[in-house]
Amino acid sequence: MSSRVMIGLEIHIQLAGKKLFCDCTTESAIETVNGKVIERRLIATTGESGKYDPAAVYEKSRSRSFNYSVTDNSCLLEADEEPPHSVNSDVLKKAISTALSLNCQVVDRVAYMRKIVIDGSNTSGFQRTAIVGFNGYVETSRGKVGISSLCLEEDSCRKLEEHNGIVSYSLDRLGVPLMEIATDPDIVDEEHAVETAEIIGKKLLLAGWARKAPDAIRQDVNFSMGHGRVEIKGVPKLSTIKAAIAYEKERQTWLAELSPILKGTNWGRLKFQDVSHLFRNTKSKVIASNLKAGMNVYGTVLPGLAGYLKGEKYRMGIELADVAKLFGSGGIMHSDELPGYGVEDEIKGLVELLKPGKGDGFTIIVSTHKVIGLIQDAMIARLKKLEELDLPETRVVTEEGTTHYLRPLPGGERMYPETDVPSIAVEEALLEAARKISPKSEEELLAQLVSEFGISKQDASVILSTTQLETFQNYNLILGDSKLATRVILQAIPEMENKTGRPISIPDLIPVLEEAGRRKWDRQILERAMDLYFVEHMPLGDLIRSDEMKPIGGNELKSMIILLHNEAPVNPKNIIPRIRSRTSRPFSPAEALALVKEILG
Amino acid sequence: MNKIENGTMVDFTYKNTKMKGVLVSSSEGNLNIKLMSGYNLLVPENSITDIKPLKTIAQTGGFEEKDLIFEHGPKKVAFIGTGGTIASRVDYITGAVKPVLNPGFLRESVANLSKFTLDISLLEPVLSENITPNDWILFAKTVKDKLSKNHGAVILHGTDTMSYTASALSFMFQNLSGPVVMIGSQRSSDRPSSDAFLNLEAGLEFAASNFGEVGIAMHQNTSDNAVALHRGVRARKMHSSRRDAFRSIGGNPIGKYENGSVTISHEARALSDETVLLDKLETSVALIYFHPGLTAEDLAAVTEKKRATVIMGTGLGHTGTRLYPVIRDIVGRGDHVLMTTQCLFGSVNMNVYSTGRELLKLGVIPLSNMLPEVAMIKSMHVLANYPDGEFSKVMLSNLRGETVDREFLGEVP
């Protein structure tokens, strides 16, 4: 049975400024405060109906513990050591404004919920989230795409690493305001998905409210083609959306073909046994080092799966490896890819021991006595699900756009009211304030940049398309010179990055710009100063006091002009470039012109 | 519109949008509807049109009541519930955290439960701020009864007044045949991050170990890796929200639970053969926080009918001289005035300054480093159980470790 492809997007945008429920900033200057780490565990609890959420039950079975690095932009709230403060009214206003610009209805009361998440990414074990708007739409080239909801929620912790059942997170990202915009499943194919994401993303970026960070915008893709909804999490780039949808389409197509073939297989025959003794002298480096580390090799028959594990079309091996990886295993080695990975001499022994029948495959896996039973149960459960084409689940995407099983889909069970935050009435005054800051369209912004700041339309358009409007406004304010600010953004910084081979950090740059603004440096001086600072690593204090940066004026400037005049006559038109050709030190053009007048009499 | 019962699935239209959800509650003209996505929507009743009941779902807010007999392992521990965050859940109807005794969550959440047989007794749940000395007597009698059949006891209690109850029980039990361990939590147990689970795990282990006093078992630090056992008469809640809010003031905890094992300090009192309960309390005792604005009239008004007045004085144990006439009157009529320090850390010493010496001359009893609340509760105990002539002597003797003989340099304050 083939069914219409349905695609929906969830677009997450981090907002810059203060966090959602405390006074910490969204940016962190240092990784950890005194290397302080908090160790915690989370326990699955029931929702308001007294039932467990399937995703929570699954996580519970993995029994991991969590370490959190305390950062300078986290307080007791992120440590789950105090109740939330009141909601950040600035970001609430921005969320309402965004909802209005997406043609959404705005709720009468913003009511915060707790969404149970026990993978450790929230210290509390839940994420605070509230619906702000619903039932909106955006226009696309292929018709309207509905916006089912806009939520304002807390971002989760940033994952640092996972090792031996301990997951390490940083508290820096926890509590950063996150707008989640969910579309209806109106998107018809991968191109349309990219277009829709672009339209919504651009609107948000132009507003200038997003964090300036690589992961400020993340997408989840909801995909279905008749076998249930698959949620693909954390798609970082627009190009990956396309690849992920294409991959998922292909995957579900071959699974649909394979399903009738697998019907009725006795999965109970999948039974791991310790086969470590066959690998005493193995040539596989991975296996040898794991055996040395006290792990075991387990093997099992994979009933009916020969040729389907890694064939032209079928990839059941990956489906099983995904399960193994969730329990800390590196993956599996199966009969469709053996001999390989240095496993060759052992195959005969394996076949004798496991006795795969006609059509059976087999696999080996490195794991421990404690976990192998869990892996076996999880693999059987997964095979049953795939056989039934019961495909709804949460998947994660790689850079290349391949998707992998992550966990069951969470249900409504995981939500219950956040009782520590009173609901907020959306009064007319708040709506009015939100309308006032309504994000402008690209055309409106272009016109404003050109007329207000006198920069060229071409420069203005580059500033907008690279989402540097706010940066521009900021630099203009510091430098007091819109053309210089444009030059810094569009030329000086990229050149500096080319020279140093790394991105220029904005907090590093600001003090240099402040000096430039204070001392009225022109373009050449500022660029020379940036050179000294970023390429030659001269400290700012030394830089300002250096001979090169010492302003030239008074008698010294006058002598230079007289000298130049003696070489060839100076006039108001040629004096500035001629002084510039002689020195790279800063000088006042007005003073130079006055001196020329004086000398010419 | 006909009244639709809570727990009914409804179709409705809100802001031109058709929606479906379960009616959770209605109050003050607002409906609280749980949408299929799990989000609750709070909507003014008059903004909704076309609301249609579909079917009734299970009552919201209800929990399955699980059996209260837990027979698992060989270690017999009494499990006494009094209320508090540790025994509370979110009330989804009113949206507040309320004391709801539901020990059913224990089985799912407490890692070491299989080692114990719990003798459960659930008292009427009460928020700890509503607890009064009468409740202490009820708790004490329940503990005495339970200790006759079990090795030790754990008491689930709200954290706000837990140290008061711990002090009261400490004095009321002259001897204990088993450990009495009070446990609370700073995060309610409906939260996956609740500190209740580890505190319970540790509390049960403490209750199965061998020491004869009343302790408080709470997180030692912000991590879920260690639980401290504080002596009841030296513990204090020193933070409004942190997991490690409880501190032993002026000394170290008497026990620790870490990596699955218990250590009990040699300073903890030993077990006795039998439990001796002195269950009388004289409650007419005042606790006065001295401050620059406190007038003689205020002091006189509060202490008028009190048998004993514990003052939290400044520094080493001082009050303004304006209060002296009132203090003289109280002592003169045969009641008692006792001095503690509002610094909490450190002792009163009323010989250093002349004001202190004058207060001593007026008959004020200096209570060393006894905590103010502990001094108040000890007064209740001593007034009710000892001859009045011995009041001063008993107050100055160290009955349950309520004063610390030697204080050392350390982390705090």
mmCIF file of C-alpha atoms in Angstrom, chain B residues 177-341:
data_model
loop_
_atom_site.group_PDB
_atom_site.id
_atom_site.type_symbol
_atom_site.label_atom_id
_atom_site.label_comp_id
_atom_site.label_asym_id
_atom_site.label_seq_id
_atom_site.Cartn_x
_atom_site.Cartn_y
_atom_site.Cartn_z
ATOM 1 C CA SER B 177 16.056 0.920 70.753
ATOM 2 C CA GLY B 178 16.538 1.792 67.086
ATOM 3 C CA PRO B 179 17.505 4.669 64.821
ATOM 4 C CA VAL B 180 14.861 7.239 63.936
ATOM 5 C CA VAL B 181 15.570 8.852 60.586
ATOM 6 C CA MET B 182 13.642 11.773 59.205
ATOM 7 C CA ILE B 183 13.617 12.203 55.434
ATOM 8 C CA GLY B 184 12.329 14.991 53.255
ATOM 9 C CA SER B 185 12.806 16.258 49.771
ATOM 10 C CA GLN B 186 13.268 19.638 48.180
ATOM 11 C CA ARG B 187 11.956 18.548 44.741
ATOM 12 C CA SER B 188 8.572 16.816 44.701
ATOM 13 C CA SER B 189 8.555 13.188 43.697
ATOM 14 C CA ASP B 190 6.572 13.783 40.504
ATOM 15 C CA ARG B 191 9.774 15.261 39.085
ATOM 16 C CA PRO B 192 12.298 12.893 37.533
ATOM 17 C CA SER B 193 15.027 14.912 39.254
ATOM 18 C CA SER B 194 13.477 14.578 42.716
ATOM 19 C CA ASP B 195 15.942 14.205 45.567
ATOM 20 C CA ALA B 196 13.350 12.031 47.313
ATOM 21 C CA PHE B 197 14.568 8.807 45.729
ATOM 22 C CA LEU B 198 18.154 8.963 46.968
ATOM 23 C CA ASN B 199 17.112 10.384 50.343
ATOM 24 C CA LEU B 200 14.725 7.443 50.796
ATOM 25 C CA GLU B 201 17.352 4.950 49.697
ATOM 26 C CA ALA B 202 19.783 6.375 52.246
ATOM 27 C CA GLY B 203 17.145 6.823 54.942
ATOM 28 C CA LEU B 204 16.250 3.136 54.830
ATOM 29 C CA GLU B 205 19.919 2.169 55.131
ATOM 30 C CA PHE B 206 20.401 4.519 58.083
ATOM 31 C CA ALA B 207 17.273 3.128 59.751
ATOM 32 C CA ALA B 208 18.696 -0.373 59.427
ATOM 33 C CA SER B 209 22.032 0.581 60.972
ATOM 34 C CA ASN B 210 22.943 0.876 64.654
ATOM 35 C CA PHE B 211 22.681 4.177 66.441
ATOM 36 C CA GLY B 212 20.228 5.420 69.041
ATOM 37 C CA GLU B 213 19.169 8.927 68.129
ATOM 38 C CA VAL B 214 16.965 11.000 65.875
ATOM 39 C CA GLY B 215 18.636 12.092 62.623
ATOM 40 C CA ILE B 216 17.774 13.906 59.440
ATOM 41 C CA ALA B 217 18.852 12.307 56.152
ATOM 42 C CA MET B 218 19.129 14.708 53.235
ATOM 43 C CA HIS B 219 21.428 15.326 50.269
ATOM 44 C CA GLN B 220 24.938 16.210 51.409
ATOM 45 C CA ASN B 221 25.578 18.309 48.302
ATOM 46 C CA THR B 222 23.876 19.230 45.065
ATOM 47 C CA SER B 223 24.878 15.960 43.360
ATOM 48 C CA ASP B 224 22.962 12.705 43.672
ATOM 49 C CA ASN B 225 25.933 10.937 45.193
ATOM 50 C CA ALA B 226 25.882 11.346 48.966
ATOM 51 C CA VAL B 227 23.362 11.750 51.760
ATOM 52 C CA ALA B 228 24.319 13.225 55.130
ATOM 53 C CA LEU B 229 22.794 12.132 58.427
ATOM 54 C CA HIS B 230 22.451 15.171 60.658
ATOM 55 C CA ARG B 231 21.928 15.009 64.417
ATOM 56 C CA GLY B 232 18.322 16.138 64.990
ATOM 57 C CA VAL B 233 19.262 18.758 67.579
ATOM 58 C CA ARG B 234 22.074 20.260 65.476
ATOM 59 C CA ALA B 235 20.416 20.366 62.039
ATOM 60 C CA ARG B 236 18.956 23.383 60.369
ATOM 61 C CA LYS B 237 17.389 24.147 56.972
ATOM 62 C CA MET B 238 19.794 26.767 55.643
ATOM 63 C CA HIS B 239 18.465 27.265 52.113
ATOM 64 C CA SER B 240 14.937 27.674 50.835
ATOM 65 C CA SER B 241 15.275 25.453 47.783
ATOM 66 C CA ARG B 242 18.573 23.600 47.415
ATOM 67 C CA ARG B 243 18.789 19.839 47.852
ATOM 68 C CA ASP B 244 21.595 20.276 50.366
ATOM 69 C CA ALA B 245 19.610 22.808 52.396
ATOM 70 C CA PHE B 246 20.155 20.914 55.666
ATOM 71 C CA ARG B 247 23.385 21.517 57.518
ATOM 72 C CA SER B 248 24.868 20.359 60.766
ATOM 73 C CA ILE B 249 25.601 23.640 62.508
ATOM 74 C CA GLY B 250 28.938 23.906 64.298
ATOM 75 C CA GLY B 251 30.032 20.353 63.619
ATOM 76 C CA ASN B 252 29.936 17.427 61.260
ATOM 77 C CA PRO B 253 27.052 15.132 60.322
ATOM 78 C CA ILE B 254 26.876 11.947 62.364
ATOM 79 C CA GLY B 255 26.591 9.701 59.341
ATOM 80 C CA LYS B 256 26.972 9.447 55.610
ATOM 81 C CA TYR B 257 25.539 7.291 52.817
ATOM 82 C CA GLU B 258 27.697 7.047 49.747
ATOM 83 C CA ASN B 259 28.248 4.425 47.035
ATOM 84 C CA GLY B 260 25.642 2.168 48.601
ATOM 85 C CA SER B 261 27.147 2.030 52.071
ATOM 86 C CA VAL B 262 26.540 3.700 55.408
ATOM 87 C CA THR B 263 29.110 5.085 57.799
ATOM 88 C CA ILE B 264 28.035 6.183 61.264
ATOM 89 C CA SER B 265 30.304 8.413 63.330
ATOM 90 C CA HIS B 266 31.548 7.114 66.674
ATOM 91 C CA GLU B 267 30.027 10.257 68.157
ATOM 92 C CA ALA B 268 26.507 8.990 67.498
ATOM 93 C CA ARG B 269 24.684 7.658 70.592
ATOM 94 C CA ALA B 270 24.489 3.913 70.987
ATOM 95 C CA LEU B 271 21.266 1.909 70.835
ATOM 96 C CA SER B 272 19.441 1.186 74.100
ATOM 97 C CA ASP B 273 17.674 -2.002 75.090
ATOM 98 C CA GLU B 274 14.374 -0.248 75.218
ATOM 99 C CA THR B 275 12.768 2.933 74.037
ATOM 100 C CA VAL B 276 11.899 5.460 76.747
ATOM 101 C CA LEU B 277 9.459 8.173 75.759
ATOM 102 C CA LEU B 278 8.765 11.282 77.843
ATOM 103 C CA ASP B 279 5.790 12.563 75.899
ATOM 104 C CA LYS B 280 4.878 15.705 77.830
ATOM 105 C CA LEU B 281 5.571 19.191 76.486
ATOM 106 C CA GLU B 282 4.925 22.588 78.057
ATOM 107 C CA THR B 283 4.156 24.731 75.025
ATOM 108 C CA SER B 284 4.004 28.120 76.667
ATOM 109 C CA VAL B 285 7.470 29.109 75.516
ATOM 110 C CA ALA B 286 8.410 32.153 73.445
ATOM 111 C CA LEU B 287 11.172 32.546 70.882
ATOM 112 C CA ILE B 288 12.181 36.180 70.442
ATOM 113 C CA TYR B 289 14.356 37.527 67.638
ATOM 114 C CA PHE B 290 16.047 40.615 69.056
ATOM 115 C CA HIS B 291 16.472 43.520 66.624
ATOM 116 C CA PRO B 292 17.102 47.263 66.868
ATOM 117 C CA GLY B 293 13.406 48.047 66.515
ATOM 118 C CA LEU B 294 12.222 45.681 69.247
ATOM 119 C CA THR B 295 10.589 47.623 72.071
ATOM 120 C CA ALA B 296 10.170 46.727 75.727
ATOM 121 C CA GLU B 297 6.393 46.752 75.146
ATOM 122 C CA ASP B 298 6.671 44.205 72.328
ATOM 123 C CA LEU B 299 8.746 41.898 74.500
ATOM 124 C CA ALA B 300 6.413 42.302 77.454
ATOM 125 C CA ALA B 301 3.346 41.589 75.300
ATOM 126 C CA VAL B 302 4.717 38.385 73.775
ATOM 127 C CA THR B 303 6.194 36.975 76.975
ATOM 128 C CA GLU B 304 3.350 37.863 79.318
ATOM 129 C CA LYS B 305 2.095 34.329 79.827
ATOM 130 C CA LYS B 306 5.191 32.368 78.857
ATOM 131 C CA ARG B 307 6.991 30.092 81.270
ATOM 132 C CA ALA B 308 10.213 30.461 79.337
ATOM 133 C CA THR B 309 11.499 32.973 76.807
ATOM 134 C CA VAL B 310 14.367 32.111 74.472
ATOM 135 C CA ILE B 311 16.031 35.218 73.078
ATOM 136 C CA MET B 312 18.026 35.171 69.853
ATOM 137 C CA GLY B 313 20.420 37.857 70.905
ATOM 138 C CA THR B 314 23.011 39.642 68.855
ATOM 139 C CA GLY B 315 26.610 38.419 68.644
ATOM 140 C CA LEU B 316 27.805 36.829 71.848
ATOM 141 C CA GLY B 317 24.318 37.103 73.391
ATOM 142 C CA HIS B 318 23.149 40.682 73.866
ATOM 143 C CA THR B 319 19.989 42.750 73.810
ATOM 144 C CA GLY B 320 19.396 46.469 74.082
ATOM 145 C CA THR B 321 19.382 47.787 77.635
ATOM 146 C CA ARG B 322 15.811 49.024 77.062
ATOM 147 C CA LEU B 323 14.650 45.433 77.473
ATOM 148 C CA TYR B 324 16.297 44.909 80.869
ATOM 149 C CA PRO B 325 13.285 46.000 82.965
ATOM 150 C CA VAL B 326 11.057 43.470 81.166
ATOM 151 C CA ILE B 327 13.644 40.726 81.576
ATOM 152 C CA ARG B 328 13.953 41.581 85.244
ATOM 153 C CA ASP B 329 10.149 41.284 85.586
ATOM 154 C CA ILE B 330 10.004 37.903 83.838
ATOM 155 C CA VAL B 331 12.733 36.426 86.017
ATOM 156 C CA GLY B 332 11.248 38.126 89.041
ATOM 157 C CA ARG B 333 7.897 36.393 88.582
ATOM 158 C CA GLY B 334 9.646 33.004 88.452
ATOM 159 C CA ASP B 335 9.732 32.396 84.673
ATOM 160 C CA HIS B 336 12.898 31.864 82.664
ATOM 161 C CA VAL B 337 14.869 33.877 80.114
ATOM 162 C CA LEU B 338 17.438 32.053 78.005
ATOM 163 C CA MET B 339 20.026 33.458 75.630
ATOM 164 C CA THR B 340 21.089 32.079 72.252
ATOM 165 C CA THR B 341 22.769 33.807 69.330
#
